Amino acid sequence: MLTVLPGLTFFLFLCSCSGQPGEANPIDSSEPRRVNVLVQEVIPVTVKDVVLLPGTAHAWLEVRLASETSGRVEKLLVREGSEVSKDQVLAHIDVTPLNAALARAKSAFELLQEQLRRRESLFEKRIISEEELDRIRAEKVQAREVLRQAEIEYNRGLVRAPGKARVNNLLVEAGEFMDRGEVMIELVNIEKIKFQVQVPEMDVRFLNVGQPVQVMVDAYQDQHFPGVIDFISFKADQSTNTFRTQVVVDNPQGEIRPGMMARVSFQRRIIADAAAVPLSALIDRGGERLVYVEENGVARARPVRIGIIERDRVQIVEGLIPGDKLIIAGQREVEDGTPVLVQ
């Protein structure tokens, strides 16, 4: 027993050191972790350079009609909301003294007209001289001017609409006395709407009268109204250094009302064959703008210079070329050289 035990102990020691037969010592064979990403091929597209600016709606026609003579309001022929046409009489102001003056002027003119007819007959018979005929002709001309002036004064008592519109406000009642120049009726026409927009000096150079635009009224979300540039001021506002630009929109149903706020979309230019990518693919690191592309199974960082931003995509001016495989998902989990797995 004393000779066998040392040999058995030695055998067990050898077995514990060598392991099983044919088994290699374990080695570290782990591979670098691959990040799952989605890619999108960069394809040239058309990009619209658009600027969105706030604007305020104004009525196409907005007039405050004032009395052109003093007197009592005899008749009101409209009410608030009434639709009126050009030259329609809206109110009568009592102008009795002017009516009398008009009647006298009319009678005087008609008398001289008859006298001239008789004198011309006498002149043909050589009963009166040409000098006397010329005198009566001159008197008729003067009487006609007096009559015309009397008609003008009388018609000032008739308040007329300057154009097609609706009565927005009546500021007077029948029987009320009006002084000359006092406002009586407010008219508006909203079949067209004018939007006043202040355009910065860097953008106004892209705009032209007659250029189509799109208007988004805040009260009607997700609805676009087509319009056209009607006027661009020739001089900048000194306080804001912007140019007043007027946009006209057809409004036959009266949906848009004066005072509503809107955003006007001006198209400055169209760029064809632009490299545009999703805005979400852009990464800002330390003030440097980057995107990541997939090259041979790894992510590569590309510094880029951006151009136009159109809704949810941005034009890349430098840093990408057509055919690049842009990483659009997972790009915030990689660095330059990170192994990636394209899904």
CSV table of C-alpha atoms in Angstrom, one decimal:
chain,number,residue,atom,x,y,z
A,1,MET,CA,0.0,0.0,0.0
A,2,LEU,CA,2.8,2.4,0.8
A,3,THR,CA,4.3,1.9,-2.7
A,4,VAL,CA,1.0,2.1,-4.7
A,5,LEU,CA,-0.4,5.3,-3.2
A,6,PRO,CA,2.3,7.7,-4.4
A,7,GLY,CA,1.9,6.5,-8.0
A,8,LEU,CA,-1.9,6.9,-7.9
A,9,THR,CA,-1.5,10.4,-6.6
A,10,PHE,CA,0.8,11.3,-9.4
A,11,PHE,CA,-1.6,9.9,-12.0
A,12,LEU,CA,-4.5,11.9,-10.8
A,13,PHE,CA,-2.3,15.1,-10.9
A,14,LEU,CA,-1.5,14.5,-14.5
A,15,CYS,CA,-5.1,14.0,-15.5
A,16,SER,CA,-6.2,17.2,-13.8
A,17,CYS,CA,-3.6,19.2,-15.7
A,18,SER,CA,-4.0,17.8,-19.2
A,19,GLY,CA,-7.9,17.6,-19.5
A,20,GLN,CA,-9.7,15.2,-21.7
A,21,PRO,CA,-7.9,13.9,-24.7
A,22,GLY,CA,-8.3,15.9,-28.0
A,23,GLU,CA,-9.8,19.0,-26.2
A,24,ALA,CA,-8.0,22.3,-27.0
A,25,ASN,CA,-7.6,25.0,-24.5
A,26,PRO,CA,-10.5,27.5,-24.7
A,27,ILE,CA,-9.7,30.8,-26.6
A,28,ASP,CA,-11.7,34.2,-26.9
A,29,SER,CA,-13.4,34.1,-30.3
A,30,SER,CA,-16.1,36.8,-29.8
A,31,GLU,CA,-16.8,39.2,-32.7
A,32,PRO,CA,-17.4,43.0,-32.5
A,33,ARG,CA,-21.1,43.9,-31.9
A,34,ARG,CA,-23.0,45.0,-35.0
A,35,VAL,CA,-25.6,47.7,-34.8
A,36,ASN,CA,-28.8,47.2,-36.7
A,37,VAL,CA,-29.5,50.1,-39.1
A,38,LEU,CA,-31.8,51.1,-41.9
A,39,VAL,CA,-30.3,52.6,-45.1
A,40,GLN,CA,-31.7,54.7,-47.9
A,41,GLU,CA,-29.9,55.2,-51.2
A,42,VAL,CA,-29.3,58.9,-52.1
A,43,ILE,CA,-31.2,59.6,-55.3
A,44,PRO,CA,-31.3,63.1,-57.0
A,45,VAL,CA,-34.7,64.8,-56.5
A,46,THR,CA,-36.3,68.2,-57.1
A,47,VAL,CA,-36.4,70.5,-54.1
A,48,LYS,CA,-38.5,73.6,-53.8
A,49,ASP,CA,-37.0,76.6,-51.9
A,50,VAL,CA,-40.0,78.0,-50.0
A,51,VAL,CA,-40.3,80.7,-47.4
A,52,LEU,CA,-43.3,80.9,-45.0
A,53,LEU,CA,-44.3,84.3,-43.7
A,54,PRO,CA,-47.2,85.6,-41.6
A,55,GLY,CA,-49.9,87.8,-43.1
A,56,THR,CA,-53.1,89.6,-42.2
A,57,ALA,CA,-56.4,89.5,-44.2
A,58,HIS,CA,-58.0,92.7,-45.4
A,59,ALA,CA,-61.2,93.3,-47.4
A,60,TRP,CA,-60.9,93.9,-51.1
A,61,LEU,CA,-63.0,97.0,-50.7
A,62,GLU,CA,-63.5,98.8,-47.4
A,63,VAL,CA,-65.3,102.2,-47.5
A,64,ARG,CA,-66.7,104.5,-44.8
A,65,LEU,CA,-69.3,106.6,-46.6
A,66,ALA,CA,-69.7,110.2,-45.2
A,67,SER,CA,-72.4,112.7,-45.7
A,68,GLU,CA,-71.5,115.2,-48.4
A,69,THR,CA,-74.0,117.8,-47.1
A,70,SER,CA,-75.7,118.7,-43.9
A,71,GLY,CA,-79.3,117.7,-43.3
A,72,ARG,CA,-81.7,115.2,-41.7
A,73,VAL,CA,-81.6,111.6,-42.8
A,74,GLU,CA,-84.9,111.2,-44.7
A,75,LYS,CA,-84.6,107.5,-45.8
A,76,LEU,CA,-82.3,104.5,-45.1
A,77,LEU,CA,-82.7,102.1,-48.0
A,78,VAL,CA,-80.4,99.3,-46.7
A,79,ARG,CA,-79.7,97.4,-43.5
A,80,GLU,CA,-76.6,95.7,-42.1
A,81,GLY,CA,-75.7,92.7,-44.3
A,82,SER,CA,-77.5,94.1,-47.4
A,83,GLU,CA,-75.7,93.5,-50.7
A,84,VAL,CA,-75.4,96.6,-52.8
A,85,SER,CA,-74.2,97.4,-56.3
A,86,LYS,CA,-72.2,100.2,-57.8
A,87,ASP,CA,-74.1,103.6,-57.7
A,88,GLN,CA,-77.0,102.2,-55.8
A,89,VAL,CA,-78.7,104.8,-53.6
A,90,LEU,CA,-78.3,103.8,-49.9
A,91,ALA,CA,-79.8,106.8,-48.1
A,92,HIS,CA,-81.6,110.1,-48.7
A,93,ILE,CA,-80.7,113.3,-46.8
A,94,ASP,CA,-83.3,116.0,-46.8
A,95,VAL,CA,-82.1,118.7,-49.1
A,96,THR,CA,-85.3,120.8,-49.5
A,97,PRO,CA,-83.4,124.1,-50.0
A,98,LEU,CA,-81.2,122.5,-52.6
A,99,ASN,CA,-84.2,121.1,-54.4
A,100,ALA,CA,-85.6,124.6,-54.7
A,101,ALA,CA,-82.4,125.9,-56.1
A,102,LEU,CA,-82.3,123.0,-58.6
A,103,ALA,CA,-85.9,123.8,-59.7
A,104,ARG,CA,-84.9,127.5,-60.3
A,105,ALA,CA,-81.8,126.6,-62.2
A,106,LYS,CA,-83.7,124.2,-64.4
A,107,SER,CA,-86.4,126.7,-65.2
A,108,ALA,CA,-83.9,129.4,-66.1
A,109,PHE,CA,-82.1,127.0,-68.4
A,110,GLU,CA,-85.3,125.9,-70.1
A,111,LEU,CA,-86.3,129.6,-70.6
A,112,LEU,CA,-83.0,130.5,-72.2
A,113,GLN,CA,-83.2,127.4,-74.4
A,114,GLU,CA,-86.6,128.6,-75.7
A,115,GLN,CA,-85.4,132.2,-76.1
A,116,LEU,CA,-82.4,130.9,-78.1
A,117,ARG,CA,-84.7,128.9,-80.4
A,118,ARG,CA,-86.7,132.1,-81.1
A,119,ARG,CA,-83.7,134.3,-81.6
A,120,GLU,CA,-82.2,131.9,-84.1
A,121,SER,CA,-85.5,132.1,-86.1
A,122,LEU,CA,-85.4,135.9,-86.0
A,123,PHE,CA,-81.7,135.9,-87.0
A,124,GLU,CA,-82.5,133.7,-90.1
A,125,LYS,CA,-85.1,136.4,-91.1
A,126,ARG,CA,-82.4,139.1,-90.5
A,127,ILE,CA,-84.6,140.8,-87.8
A,128,ILE,CA,-81.9,140.7,-85.1
A,129,SER,CA,-78.1,140.9,-85.4
A,130,GLU,CA,-75.6,138.2,-84.9
A,131,GLU,CA,-74.2,140.0,-81.9
A,132,GLU,CA,-77.6,139.7,-80.1
A,133,LEU,CA,-77.8,135.9,-81.1
A,134,ASP,CA,-74.3,135.3,-79.6
A,135,ARG,CA,-75.3,137.0,-76.4
A,136,ILE,CA,-78.3,134.7,-75.8
A,137,ARG,CA,-76.1,131.7,-76.7
A,138,ALA,CA,-73.6,132.8,-74.0
A,139,GLU,CA,-76.4,133.2,-71.4
A,140,LYS,CA,-77.6,129.7,-72.2
A,141,VAL,CA,-74.1,128.3,-71.6
A,142,GLN,CA,-74.0,130.0,-68.2
A,143,ALA,CA,-77.4,128.8,-67.3
A,144,ARG,CA,-76.4,125.2,-68.2
A,145,GLU,CA,-73.4,125.4,-65.8
A,146,VAL,CA,-75.6,126.8,-63.0
A,147,LEU,CA,-78.0,123.9,-63.6
A,148,ARG,CA,-75.2,121.4,-63.5
A,149,GLN,CA,-73.9,122.8,-60.2
A,150,ALA,CA,-77.3,122.7,-58.7
A,151,GLU,CA,-77.7,119.0,-59.7
A,152,ILE,CA,-74.3,118.2,-58.1
A,153,GLU,CA,-75.3,119.9,-54.9
A,154,TYR,CA,-78.7,118.2,-54.9
A,155,ASN,CA,-77.2,114.7,-55.6
A,156,ARG,CA,-75.0,115.1,-52.5
A,157,GLY,CA,-78.0,114.3,-50.5
A,158,LEU,CA,-78.1,110.9,-52.2
A,159,VAL,CA,-75.6,108.5,-50.6
A,160,ARG,CA,-74.5,106.0,-53.2
A,161,ALA,CA,-72.3,102.9,-53.1
A,162,PRO,CA,-69.0,103.3,-54.9
A,163,GLY,CA,-68.9,99.6,-55.9
A,164,LYS,CA,-70.3,96.1,-55.2
A,165,ALA,CA,-70.2,95.4,-51.5
A,166,ARG,CA,-72.1,94.5,-48.4
A,167,VAL,CA,-73.2,96.8,-45.6
A,168,ASN,CA,-71.0,96.0,-42.6
A,169,ASN,CA,-72.2,98.8,-40.3
A,170,LEU,CA,-74.9,101.5,-40.2
A,171,LEU,CA,-73.8,104.4,-38.1
A,172,VAL,CA,-77.0,106.5,-38.4
A,173,GLU,CA,-80.8,106.1,-38.0
A,174,ALA,CA,-83.6,107.6,-40.1
A,175,GLY,CA,-84.5,111.1,-38.8
A,176,GLU,CA,-81.1,111.8,-37.4
A,177,PHE,CA,-79.4,115.0,-38.4
A,178,MET,CA,-76.0,114.6,-40.1
A,179,ASP,CA,-73.2,117.2,-40.5
A,180,ARG,CA,-71.2,117.3,-43.6
A,181,GLY,CA,-68.3,114.8,-43.5
A,182,GLU,CA,-69.9,112.7,-40.8
A,183,VAL,CA,-69.6,108.9,-41.4
A,184,MET,CA,-72.9,107.2,-42.1
A,185,ILE,CA,-72.3,103.7,-43.6
A,186,GLU,CA,-69.5,101.2,-43.7
A,187,LEU,CA,-69.2,98.9,-46.7
A,188,VAL,CA,-66.9,95.9,-47.3
A,189,ASN,CA,-66.4,93.6,-50.3
A,190,ILE,CA,-64.8,90.3,-49.4
A,191,GLU,CA,-65.2,88.4,-52.7
A,192,LYS,CA,-61.5,88.9,-52.8
A,193,ILE,CA,-59.1,89.1,-49.8
A,194,LYS,CA,-55.9,91.1,-49.6
A,195,PHE,CA,-53.1,89.7,-47.4
A,196,GLN,CA,-50.4,92.1,-46.4
A,197,VAL,CA,-47.0,90.4,-45.8
A,198,GLN,CA,-43.7,91.9,-44.8
A,199,VAL,CA,-41.0,90.2,-46.9
A,200,PRO,CA,-37.3,90.4,-45.8
A,201,GLU,CA,-34.9,92.0,-48.2
A,202,MET,CA,-33.0,88.7,-48.8
A,203,ASP,CA,-36.2,87.1,-50.0
A,204,VAL,CA,-37.9,89.9,-52.0
A,205,ARG,CA,-35.5,89.5,-54.9
A,206,PHE,CA,-37.1,86.1,-55.7
A,207,LEU,CA,-40.7,87.4,-55.9
A,208,ASN,CA,-42.6,88.9,-58.9
A,209,VAL,CA,-46.0,90.4,-59.4
A,210,GLY,CA,-48.3,87.7,-60.8
A,211,GLN,CA,-46.4,84.9,-59.1
A,212,PRO,CA,-48.7,82.2,-57.6
A,213,VAL,CA,-48.5,81.5,-53.8
A,214,GLN,CA,-50.3,79.3,-51.3
A,215,VAL,CA,-52.1,80.8,-48.2
A,216,MET,CA,-52.8,78.8,-45.0
A,217,VAL,CA,-55.4,80.6,-42.9
A,218,ASP,CA,-55.0,79.8,-39.2
A,219,ALA,CA,-58.8,79.4,-38.8
A,220,TYR,CA,-58.9,76.7,-41.5
A,221,GLN,CA,-56.1,74.3,-40.6
A,222,ASP,CA,-54.9,71.9,-43.3
A,223,GLN,CA,-56.6,74.0,-46.0
A,224,HIS,CA,-54.7,75.8,-48.6
A,225,PHE,CA,-56.0,78.8,-50.6
A,226,PRO,CA,-54.4,79.7,-53.9
A,227,GLY,CA,-53.4,83.3,-54.3
A,228,VAL,CA,-51.2,85.6,-56.5
A,229,ILE,CA,-48.8,88.4,-55.7
A,230,ASP,CA,-50.6,91.6,-56.6
A,231,PHE,CA,-48.1,94.3,-55.4
A,232,ILE,CA,-44.5,94.5,-54.1
A,233,SER,CA,-43.5,97.9,-52.5
A,234,PHE,CA,-40.6,99.7,-54.1
A,235,LYS,CA,-39.3,101.0,-50.8
A,236,ALA,CA,-38.4,99.1,-47.6
A,237,ASP,CA,-40.0,99.8,-44.3
A,238,GLN,CA,-37.2,101.7,-42.4
A,239,SER,CA,-38.0,100.2,-39.0
A,240,THR,CA,-38.1,96.5,-40.1
A,241,ASN,CA,-36.1,96.6,-43.4
A,242,THR,CA,-38.9,94.6,-45.0
A,243,PHE,CA,-41.0,95.1,-48.2
A,244,ARG,CA,-44.8,95.2,-48.0
A,245,THR,CA,-46.1,92.5,-50.4
A,246,GLN,CA,-49.8,92.2,-51.2
A,247,VAL,CA,-51.3,88.8,-52.0
A,248,VAL,CA,-54.8,88.5,-53.4
A,249,VAL,CA,-57.0,85.4,-52.8
A,250,ASP,CA,-60.4,84.7,-54.4
A,251,ASN,CA,-63.0,84.4,-51.6
A,252,PRO,CA,-66.4,83.7,-53.4
A,253,GLN,CA,-67.9,81.9,-50.4
A,254,GLY,CA,-66.8,84.5,-47.9
A,255,GLU,CA,-64.9,82.0,-45.8
A,256,ILE,CA,-61.9,84.3,-45.1
A,257,ARG,CA,-62.8,87.4,-43.2
A,258,PRO,CA,-60.8,90.6,-42.7
A,259,GLY,CA,-58.5,90.4,-39.6
A,260,MET,CA,-57.8,86.7,-39.9
A,261,MET,CA,-54.2,85.6,-39.5
A,262,ALA,CA,-52.5,83.5,-42.1
A,263,ARG,CA,-49.2,82.1,-43.3
A,264,VAL,CA,-48.2,82.7,-46.9
A,265,SER,CA,-45.9,80.3,-48.7
A,266,PHE,CA,-43.7,82.0,-51.3
A,267,GLN,CA,-41.7,79.8,-53.7
A,268,ARG,CA,-38.3,81.4,-54.2
A,269,ARG,CA,-36.8,78.8,-56.6
A,270,ILE,CA,-36.8,75.2,-57.7
A,271,ILE,CA,-33.6,73.1,-57.6
A,272,ALA,CA,-33.5,70.0,-59.8
A,273,ASP,CA,-31.2,67.0,-59.1
A,274,ALA,CA,-30.6,67.9,-55.5
A,275,ALA,CA,-29.3,65.4,-52.9
A,276,ALA,CA,-32.0,65.6,-50.3
A,277,VAL,CA,-32.2,63.5,-47.1
A,278,PRO,CA,-34.6,63.1,-44.2
A,279,LEU,CA,-34.0,65.9,-41.7
A,280,SER,CA,-33.9,63.3,-38.9
A,281,ALA,CA,-30.7,61.7,-40.5
A,282,LEU,CA,-28.7,64.8,-39.8
A,283,ILE,CA,-26.7,64.8,-36.6
A,284,ASP,CA,-25.1,67.9,-34.9
A,285,ARG,CA,-22.0,67.1,-32.9
A,286,GLY,CA,-20.1,69.9,-31.5
A,287,GLY,CA,-21.4,72.3,-34.1
A,288,GLU,CA,-20.5,70.0,-36.9
A,289,ARG,CA,-23.2,68.6,-39.1
A,290,LEU,CA,-22.8,64.9,-39.9
A,291,VAL,CA,-24.6,62.0,-41.6
A,292,TYR,CA,-23.6,58.4,-41.6
A,293,VAL,CA,-23.4,56.1,-44.6
A,294,GLU,CA,-22.9,52.3,-44.8
A,295,GLU,CA,-19.7,51.2,-46.6
A,296,ASN,CA,-18.8,47.5,-46.7
A,297,GLY,CA,-20.6,46.7,-43.5
A,298,VAL,CA,-19.3,49.6,-41.4
A,299,ALA,CA,-20.7,53.1,-40.7
A,300,ARG,CA,-18.7,56.1,-42.1
A,301,ALA,CA,-19.2,59.6,-40.9
A,302,ARG,CA,-19.6,62.3,-43.5
A,303,PRO,CA,-19.4,66.0,-42.6
A,304,VAL,CA,-22.0,67.8,-44.7
A,305,ARG,CA,-23.0,71.3,-45.7
A,306,ILE,CA,-26.8,71.9,-45.9
A,307,GLY,CA,-28.9,74.0,-48.2
A,308,ILE,CA,-32.6,74.3,-48.4
A,309,ILE,CA,-34.9,72.8,-45.8
A,310,GLU,CA,-38.2,71.6,-47.3
A,311,ARG,CA,-40.7,70.3,-44.7
A,312,ASP,CA,-39.1,67.1,-43.3
A,313,ARG,CA,-36.1,66.9,-45.6
A,314,VAL,CA,-32.9,68.9,-46.2
A,315,GLN,CA,-30.7,69.5,-49.2
A,316,ILE,CA,-27.1,68.3,-48.8
A,317,VAL,CA,-24.9,70.7,-50.8
A,318,GLU,CA,-21.6,68.9,-50.0
A,319,GLY,CA,-20.7,65.6,-48.4
A,320,LEU,CA,-23.0,63.1,-50.2
A,321,ILE,CA,-23.2,61.8,-53.8
A,322,PRO,CA,-25.9,59.8,-55.6
A,323,GLY,CA,-25.7,56.2,-54.8
A,324,ASP,CA,-24.5,56.6,-51.2
A,325,LYS,CA,-26.3,54.4,-48.7
A,326,LEU,CA,-27.4,56.8,-46.1
A,327,ILE,CA,-28.2,55.5,-42.6
A,328,ILE,CA,-31.7,56.8,-41.7
A,329,ALA,CA,-32.3,54.6,-38.5
A,330,GLY,CA,-29.7,53.7,-35.9
A,331,GLN,CA,-27.4,56.6,-36.9
A,332,ARG,CA,-27.3,57.9,-33.3
A,333,GLU,CA,-25.9,54.6,-32.0
A,334,VAL,CA,-22.9,54.4,-34.3
A,335,GLU,CA,-19.5,56.1,-34.6
A,336,ASP,CA,-17.1,56.2,-37.6
A,337,GLY,CA,-16.0,52.6,-38.2
A,338,THR,CA,-18.8,50.9,-36.2
A,339,PRO,CA,-19.8,47.5,-37.7
A,340,VAL,CA,-23.4,47.6,-38.9
A,341,LEU,CA,-26.0,45.2,-40.0
A,342,VAL,CA,-28.4,46.5,-42.6
A,343,GLN,CA,-32.0,45.4,-42.0
